[in-house]
PDB file of C-alpha atoms in Angstrom:
ATOM      1  CA  MET A   4     -37.767  63.797  31.461  1.00 40.00           C
ATOM      2  CA  VAL A   5     -39.089  64.733  35.578  1.00 43.00           C
ATOM      3  CA  LEU A   6     -42.145  63.423  37.423  1.00 45.00           C
ATOM      4  CA  HIS A   7     -43.614  65.814  38.459  1.00 43.00           C
ATOM      5  CA  GLN A   8     -43.208  66.615  42.930  1.00 42.00           C
ATOM      6  CA  VAL A   9     -46.717  64.519  43.609  1.00 40.00           C
ATOM      7  CA  ASP A  10     -45.006  60.932  41.591  1.00 54.00           C
ATOM      8  CA  VAL A  11     -41.810  61.262  42.773  1.00 56.00           C
ATOM      9  CA  ASP A  12     -43.170  62.207  46.663  1.00 83.00           C
ATOM     10  CA  LEU A  13     -44.307  58.346  47.078  1.00 90.00           C
ATOM     11  CA  PRO A  14     -41.054  56.359  45.280  1.00 91.00           C
ATOM     12  CA  LYS A  15     -39.261  58.810  48.078  1.00 92.00           C
ATOM     13  CA  LEU A  16     -41.463  58.047  50.133  1.00 93.00           C
ATOM     14  CA  LEU A  17     -41.644  53.504  49.684  1.00 95.00           C
ATOM     15  CA  LEU A  18     -37.740  53.712  49.828  1.00 95.00           C
ATOM     16  CA  VAL A  19     -37.715  55.397  53.224  1.00 95.00           C
ATOM     17  CA  LYS A  20     -39.543  52.701  55.223  1.00 94.00           C
ATOM     18  CA  PHE A  21     -37.805  49.808  53.212  1.00 96.00           C
ATOM     19  CA  PHE A  22     -34.231  50.907  53.539  1.00 95.00           C
ATOM     20  CA  SER A  23     -35.784  51.977  57.993  1.00 94.00           C
ATOM     21  CA  GLU A  24     -37.928  49.695  58.473  1.00 93.00           C
ATOM     22  CA  THR A  25     -37.158  45.798  55.767  1.00 93.00           C
ATOM     23  CA  LEU A  26     -33.537  46.405  55.874  1.00 93.00           C
ATOM     24  CA  GLY A  27     -32.914  48.314  60.056  1.00 94.00           C
ATOM     25  CA  MET A  28     -31.149  51.683  58.356  1.00 95.00           C
ATOM     26  CA  ARG A  29     -31.105  55.614  60.197  1.00 95.00           C
ATOM     27  CA  TYR A  30     -32.569  57.574  58.217  1.00 95.00           C
ATOM     28  CA  ALA A  31     -30.435  60.524  57.332  1.00 94.00           C
ATOM     29  CA  GLY A  32     -31.949  63.392  55.767  1.00 93.00           C
ATOM     30  CA  GLU A  33     -31.650  63.419  51.866  1.00 90.00           C
ATOM     31  CA  SER A  34     -29.444  65.991  50.050  1.00 91.00           C
ATOM     32  CA  GLY A  35     -30.288  66.139  46.283  1.00 90.00           C
ATOM     33  CA  TRP A  36     -31.443  63.972  44.744  1.00 93.00           C
ATOM     34  CA  VAL A  37     -29.354  61.666  47.256  1.00 95.00           C
ATOM     35  CA  LEU A  38     -31.179  59.633  50.258  1.00 95.00           C
ATOM     36  CA  LEU A  39     -29.159  58.621  53.484  1.00 96.00           C
ATOM     37  CA  PHE A  40     -28.981  56.439  55.359  1.00 96.00           C
ATOM     38  CA  ASP A  41     -26.790  55.305  58.576  1.00 95.00           C
ATOM     39  CA  GLU A  42     -26.472  51.468  58.880  1.00 93.00           C
ATOM     40  CA  GLY A  43     -24.014  51.396  62.251  1.00 91.00           C
ATOM     41  CA  LEU A  44     -21.108  54.192  61.611  1.00 90.00           C
ATOM     42  CA  ASN A  45     -21.133  53.179  58.184  1.00 94.00           C
ATOM     43  CA  ARG A  46     -23.310  55.764  55.380  1.00 95.00           C
ATOM     44  CA  VAL A  47     -25.458  54.237  53.005  1.00 96.00           C
ATOM     45  CA  ALA A  48     -26.676  56.983  49.894  1.00 96.00           C
ATOM     46  CA  VAL A  49     -28.839  55.697  47.789  1.00 96.00           C
ATOM     47  CA  GLY A  50     -29.696  57.655  44.757  1.00 95.00           C
ATOM     48  CA  VAL A  51     -33.035  58.141  43.485  1.00 95.00           C
ATOM     49  CA  TYR A  52     -33.391  58.813  39.759  1.00 95.00           C
ATOM     50  CA  LEU A  53     -37.030  58.748  38.871  1.00 92.00           C
ATOM     51  CA  ALA A  54     -38.004  59.676  34.981  1.00 90.00           C
ATOM     52  CA  GLU A  55     -40.641  58.884  32.642  1.00 88.00           C
ATOM     53  CA  VAL A  56     -38.527  58.854  29.870  1.00 91.00           C
ATOM     54  CA  TYR A  57     -35.120  57.328  30.468  1.00 93.00           C
ATOM     55  CA  GLU A  58     -31.447  58.494  29.153  1.00 92.00           C
ATOM     56  CA  GLU A  59     -28.771  55.753  29.162  1.00 91.00           C
ATOM     57  CA  ALA A  60     -26.569  58.359  29.313  1.00 92.00           C
ATOM     58  CA  GLU A  61     -27.562  60.214  32.170  1.00 94.00           C
ATOM     59  CA  MET A  62     -28.480  57.013  34.138  1.00 93.00           C
ATOM     60  CA  TYR A  63     -24.711  56.278  34.613  1.00 93.00           C
ATOM     61  CA  LYS A  64     -23.565  60.218  34.729  1.00 94.00           C
ATOM     62  CA  ARG A  65     -25.747  60.442  37.506  1.00 94.00           C
ATOM     63  CA  VAL A  66     -23.741  56.694  38.819  1.00 93.00           C
ATOM     64  CA  GLY A  67     -20.736  58.283  38.816  1.00 92.00           C
ATOM     65  CA  GLU A  68     -22.555  60.567  40.527  1.00 93.00           C
ATOM     66  CA  LEU A  69     -22.666  58.397  42.966  1.00 93.00           C
ATOM     67  CA  LEU A  70     -19.126  57.019  43.248  1.00 91.00           C
ATOM     68  CA  GLY A  71     -17.781  59.598  44.457  1.00 90.00           C
ATOM     69  CA  LEU A  72     -19.589  60.101  47.430  1.00 90.00           C
ATOM     70  CA  GLY A  73     -18.009  58.975  50.355  1.00 87.00           C
ATOM     71  CA  ALA A  74     -20.025  56.284  51.852  1.00 93.00           C
ATOM     72  CA  SER A  75     -19.867  53.462  52.732  1.00 93.00           C
ATOM     73  CA  LYS A  76     -22.888  51.867  50.990  1.00 95.00           C
ATOM     74  CA  ILE A  77     -23.998  52.832  47.781  1.00 96.00           C
ATOM     75  CA  PHE A  78     -27.325  52.436  45.612  1.00 97.00           C
ATOM     76  CA  LEU A  79     -29.200  53.198  42.521  1.00 97.00           C
ATOM     77  CA  ALA A  80     -33.831  53.280  43.115  1.00 96.00           C
ATOM     78  CA  VAL A  81     -35.044  54.075  39.572  1.00 95.00           C
ATOM     79  CA  LEU A  82     -38.148  52.466  38.279  1.00 95.00           C
ATOM     80  CA  PRO A  83     -39.018  49.403  36.895  1.00 95.00           C
ATOM     81  CA  GLU A  84     -38.454  51.001  32.931  1.00 94.00           C
ATOM     82  CA  ALA A  85     -34.881  51.305  33.414  1.00 94.00           C
ATOM     83  CA  MET A  86     -34.005  48.304  34.067  1.00 94.00           C
ATOM     84  CA  PRO A  87     -33.413  48.194  29.474  1.00 93.00           C
ATOM     85  CA  PHE A  88     -30.348  50.466  30.481  1.00 92.00           C
ATOM     86  CA  VAL A  89     -28.791  48.658  32.959  1.00 93.00           C
ATOM     87  CA  ASP A  90     -25.351  46.677  33.003  1.00 93.00           C
ATOM     88  CA  PRO A  91     -25.480  44.593  35.910  1.00 93.00           C
ATOM     89  CA  ARG A  92     -21.868  43.382  35.771  1.00 94.00           C
ATOM     90  CA  TYR A  93     -20.738  47.070  35.443  1.00 94.00           C
ATOM     91  CA  PHE A  94     -22.271  48.011  38.513  1.00 95.00           C
ATOM     92  CA  LYS A  95     -21.567  44.504  40.248  1.00 93.00           C
ATOM     93  CA  SER A  96     -17.435  45.239  39.665  1.00 93.00           C
ATOM     94  CA  GLN A  97     -17.996  48.322  40.560  1.00 92.00           C
ATOM     95  CA  GLY A  98     -19.786  47.412  44.207  1.00 93.00           C
ATOM     96  CA  LEU A  99     -22.911  49.448  43.078  1.00 95.00           C
ATOM     97  CA  GLY A 100     -26.030  47.969  44.434  1.00 95.00           C
ATOM     98  CA  LEU A 101     -29.829  48.684  42.160  1.00 96.00           C
ATOM     99  CA  VAL A 102     -33.181  48.900  44.386  1.00 96.00           C
ATOM    100  CA  VAL A 103     -36.511  49.503  41.817  1.00 96.00           C
ATOM    101  CA  VAL A 104     -39.409  51.202  43.030  1.00 95.00           C
ATOM    102  CA  ASP A 105     -42.301  50.307  41.452  1.00 94.00           C
ATOM    103  CA  PRO A 106     -45.379  52.791  43.110  1.00 92.00           C
ATOM    104  CA  SER A 107     -48.542  50.735  41.778  1.00 91.00           C
ATOM    105  CA  LYS A 108     -46.942  47.820  44.715  1.00 91.00           C
ATOM    106  CA  GLY A 109     -46.715  50.342  47.273  1.00 88.00           C
ATOM    107  CA  PRO A 110     -44.856  49.261  50.091  1.00 86.00           C
ATOM    108  CA  GLU A 111     -44.201  45.574  48.180  1.00 91.00           C
ATOM    109  CA  GLY A 112     -43.047  47.493  44.727  1.00 92.00           C
ATOM    110  CA  VAL A 113     -39.043  48.019  46.270  1.00 95.00           C
ATOM    111  CA  GLU A 114     -36.842  45.330  45.268  1.00 95.00           C
ATOM    112  CA  ILE A 115     -33.067  45.372  45.998  1.00 95.00           C
ATOM    113  CA  LYS A 116     -31.727  43.792  42.338  1.00 95.00           C
ATOM    114  CA  ILE A 117     -28.504  43.919  42.772  1.00 94.00           C
ATOM    115  CA  PHE A 118     -26.682  44.068  46.007  1.00 95.00           C
ATOM    116  CA  ALA A 119     -24.160  46.824  46.965  1.00 93.00           C
ATOM    117  CA  LYS A 120     -20.348  46.019  48.513  1.00 93.00           C
ATOM    118  CA  PRO A 121     -18.951  47.840  51.217  1.00 92.00           C
ATOM    119  CA  ARG A 122     -16.945  50.824  50.223  1.00 84.00           C
ATOM    120  CA  PRO A 123     -13.802  52.195  51.720  1.00 75.00           C
ATOM    121  CA  THR A 124     -14.898  54.544  54.532  1.00 62.00           C
ATOM    122  CA  PRO A 125     -13.182  58.028  53.626  1.00 54.00           C
ATOM    123  CA  GLN A 126     -11.833  57.819  56.874  1.00 55.00           C
ATOM    124  CA  ALA A 127      -9.747  54.932  55.611  1.00 47.00           C
ATOM    125  CA  ASP A 128      -8.583  57.036  51.800  1.00 49.00           C
ATOM    126  CA  LEU A 129      -7.764  59.778  53.817  1.00 53.00           C
ATOM    127  CA  GLY A 130      -5.369  57.265  55.727  1.00 50.00           C
ATOM    128  CA  ARG A 131      -4.155  56.055  52.967  1.00 51.00           C
ATOM    129  CA  ALA A 132      -4.157  60.154  51.138  1.00 54.00           C
ATOM    130  CA  ASP A 133      -2.268  61.637  53.460  1.00 59.00           C
ATOM    131  CA  ALA A 134      -0.120  58.386  53.388  1.00 54.00           C
ATOM    132  CA  VAL A 135       0.677  59.184  49.981  1.00 55.00           C
ATOM    133  CA  ARG A 136       0.678  62.810  50.221  1.00 65.00           C
ATOM    134  CA  THR A 137       3.661  62.171  53.469  1.00 64.00           C
ATOM    135  CA  ALA A 138       5.873  60.229  51.808  1.00 59.00           C
ATOM    136  CA  LEU A 139       5.962  62.209  48.106  1.00 64.00           C
ATOM    137  CA  MET A 140       7.009  65.091  51.010  1.00 69.00           C
ATOM    138  CA  GLU A 141       9.977  63.523  52.167  1.00 64.00           C
ATOM    139  CA  TYR A 142      10.993  62.426  48.504  1.00 61.00           C
ATOM    140  CA  VAL A 143      10.914  66.619  46.843  1.00 66.00           C
ATOM    141  CA  ASN A 144      11.800  67.693  50.694  1.00 70.00           C
ATOM    142  CA  SER A 145      15.223  64.928  50.807  1.00 67.00           C
ATOM    143  CA  GLN A 146      15.997  66.221  46.520  1.00 74.00           C
ATOM    144  CA  LEU A 147      15.586  69.673  47.303  1.00 77.00           C
ATOM    145  CA  LYS A 148      18.590  69.696  49.753  1.00 75.00           C
ATOM    146  CA  LYS A 149      20.496  67.584  47.607  1.00 76.00           C
ATOM    147  CA  LEU A 150      19.619  69.959  45.434  1.00 78.00           C
ATOM    148  CA  GLU A 151      20.589  72.840  48.037  1.00 77.00           C
ATOM    149  CA  GLU A 152      24.212  71.330  49.397  1.00 81.00           C
ATOM    150  CA  THR A 153      24.948  70.608  45.328  1.00 83.00           C
ATOM    151  CA  LEU A 154      23.526  74.421  44.542  1.00 80.00           C
ATOM    152  CA  TYR A 155      26.147  74.944  47.808  1.00 77.00           C
ATOM    153  CA  GLU A 156      29.091  73.157  46.544  1.00 80.00           C
ATOM    154  CA  LYS A 157      28.918  74.778  43.012  1.00 82.00           C
ATOM    155  CA  LEU A 158      29.049  77.848  44.363  1.00 80.00           C
ATOM    156  CA  LYS A 159      30.992  78.099  47.622  1.00 78.00           C
ATOM    157  CA  ARG A 160      33.950  76.887  44.607  1.00 84.00           C
ATOM    158  CA  TYR A 161      33.020  79.506  42.933  1.00 82.00           C
ATOM    159  CA  VAL A 162      33.465  81.809  45.093  1.00 81.00           C
ATOM    160  CA  ASP A 163      37.320  80.519  45.698  1.00 82.00           C
ATOM    161  CA  GLN A 164      38.437  80.918  43.482  1.00 85.00           C
ATOM    162  CA  ARG A 165      37.140  84.005  42.138  1.00 80.00           C
ATOM    163  CA  LEU A 166      38.820  84.903  46.039  1.00 81.00           C
ATOM    164  CA  GLU A 167      42.047  82.937  44.500  1.00 81.00           C
ATOM    165  CA  GLU A 168      42.540  85.205  41.706  1.00 81.00           C
ATOM    166  CA  ILE A 169      42.144  88.582  43.205  1.00 83.00           C
ATOM    167  CA  LYS A 170      44.843  87.459  45.911  1.00 78.00           C
ATOM    168  CA  ARG A 171      47.299  86.600  43.117  1.00 80.00           C
ATOM    169  CA  ARG A 172      46.147  89.958  41.546  1.00 78.00           C
ATOM    170  CA  GLU A 173      47.262  91.828  44.685  1.00 76.00           C
ATOM    171  CA  THR A 174      50.619  90.136  45.759  1.00 76.00           C
ATOM    172  CA  THR A 175      52.231  90.397  41.792  1.00 69.00           C
ATOM    173  CA  PRO A 176      50.960  93.932  40.093  1.00 57.00           C
ATOM    174  CA  GLU A 177      53.117  94.813  38.517  1.00 58.00           C
ATOM    175  CA  SER A 178      54.961  91.380  37.423  1.00 54.00           C
ATOM    176  CA  PRO A 179      53.742  92.191  33.240  1.00 56.00           C
ATOM    177  CA  ARG A 180      55.843  95.238  34.061  1.00 57.00           C
ATOM    178  CA  ALA A 181      58.829  94.285  34.995  1.00 55.00           C
ATOM    179  CA  GLU A 182      60.277  93.023  31.457  1.00 57.00           C
ATOM    180  CA  PRO A 183      62.501  96.772  29.636  1.00 57.00           C
ATOM    181  CA  GLN A 184      62.792  93.711  26.820  1.00 58.00           C
ATOM    182  CA  PRO A 185      62.716  96.437  23.808  1.00 56.00           C
ATOM    183  CA  ALA A 186      66.507  96.882  24.963  1.00 53.00           C
ATOM    184  CA  ALA A 187      67.815  93.657  24.177  1.00 53.00           C
ATOM    185  CA  PRO A 188      68.070  93.875  20.498  1.00 53.00           C
ATOM    186  CA  SER A 189      69.674  97.452  20.482  1.00 53.00           C
ATOM    187  CA  SER A 190      72.258  95.443  22.751  1.00 57.00           C
ATOM    188  CA  VAL A 191      72.633  93.062  20.531  1.00 55.00           C
ATOM    189  CA  ALA A 192      72.963  94.714  16.971  1.00 55.00           C
ATOM    190  CA  GLU A 193      75.255  97.238  18.420  1.00 57.00           C
ATOM    191  CA  ASN A 194      77.411  94.416  20.052  1.00 63.00           C
ATOM    192  CA  GLU A 195      77.168  93.376  15.723  1.00 66.00           C
ATOM    193  CA  TRP A 196      78.127  96.324  14.778  1.00 62.00           C
ATOM    194  CA  VAL A 197      81.014  96.689  16.752  1.00 64.00           C
ATOM    195  CA  ARG A 198      82.335  92.588  15.697  1.00 70.00           C
ATOM    196  CA  ILE A 199      81.916  94.107  12.440  1.00 71.00           C
ATOM    197  CA  LEU A 200      83.557  97.223  12.281  1.00 69.00           C
ATOM    198  CA  ARG A 201      86.816  95.813  14.741  1.00 69.00           C
ATOM    199  CA  SER A 202      87.214  92.760  11.620  1.00 69.00           C
ATOM    200  CA  ARG A 203      87.604  95.222   8.897  1.00 64.00           C
ATOM    201  CA  GLY A 204      89.709  97.018  11.136  1.00 61.00           C
ATOM    202  CA  ARG A 205      91.667  94.446  10.333  1.00 59.00           C
ATOM    203  CA  GLY A 206      91.270  93.702   7.484  1.00 57.00           C
ATOM    204  CA  GLY A 207      92.751  97.084   6.514  1.00 54.00           C
ATOM    205  CA  SER A 208      95.641  97.004   8.813  1.00 50.00           C
TER     206      SER A 208
END
């Protein structure tokens, strides 16, 4: 359950005061539940998760949202009641900072428990993404070119073969007819009868 608006305003004001006056950052506004600050040319995001009853699943869901932001440094700000759900090793491994806000202590109630580590700037991420995209497109284009060349050669060979067959048919169109062979057996038979008759004639004489 989220705290009432009048209760939420004080912790946010304390956080703005702490990050701007104590840490020397410039307040750049807020986006939803995230406070934004500028530290030189770097953007710092502070997610403010204030609840009467904390839930571990909800906390790490918000952590995931923060990690998806294109900020140089990221903090999660919570009330002291959230501390039992915090895994310091996970926060440190992700470079995520943790700020605890105790409104009952006023300006002295803001404390950084885990310092955020600088993250890759969005420009660097974009540069790497562009480089990967360029290399991938070059590879794809080279493979497409090879495929086109292979297909072209196969198609060219196929067309050449078909043209050659057509030319052969045109140059020798009557070749299958030039074999009136049926007469041969009959003439051979006639010759054979002539031989038999002659042999008989000789025998009768």
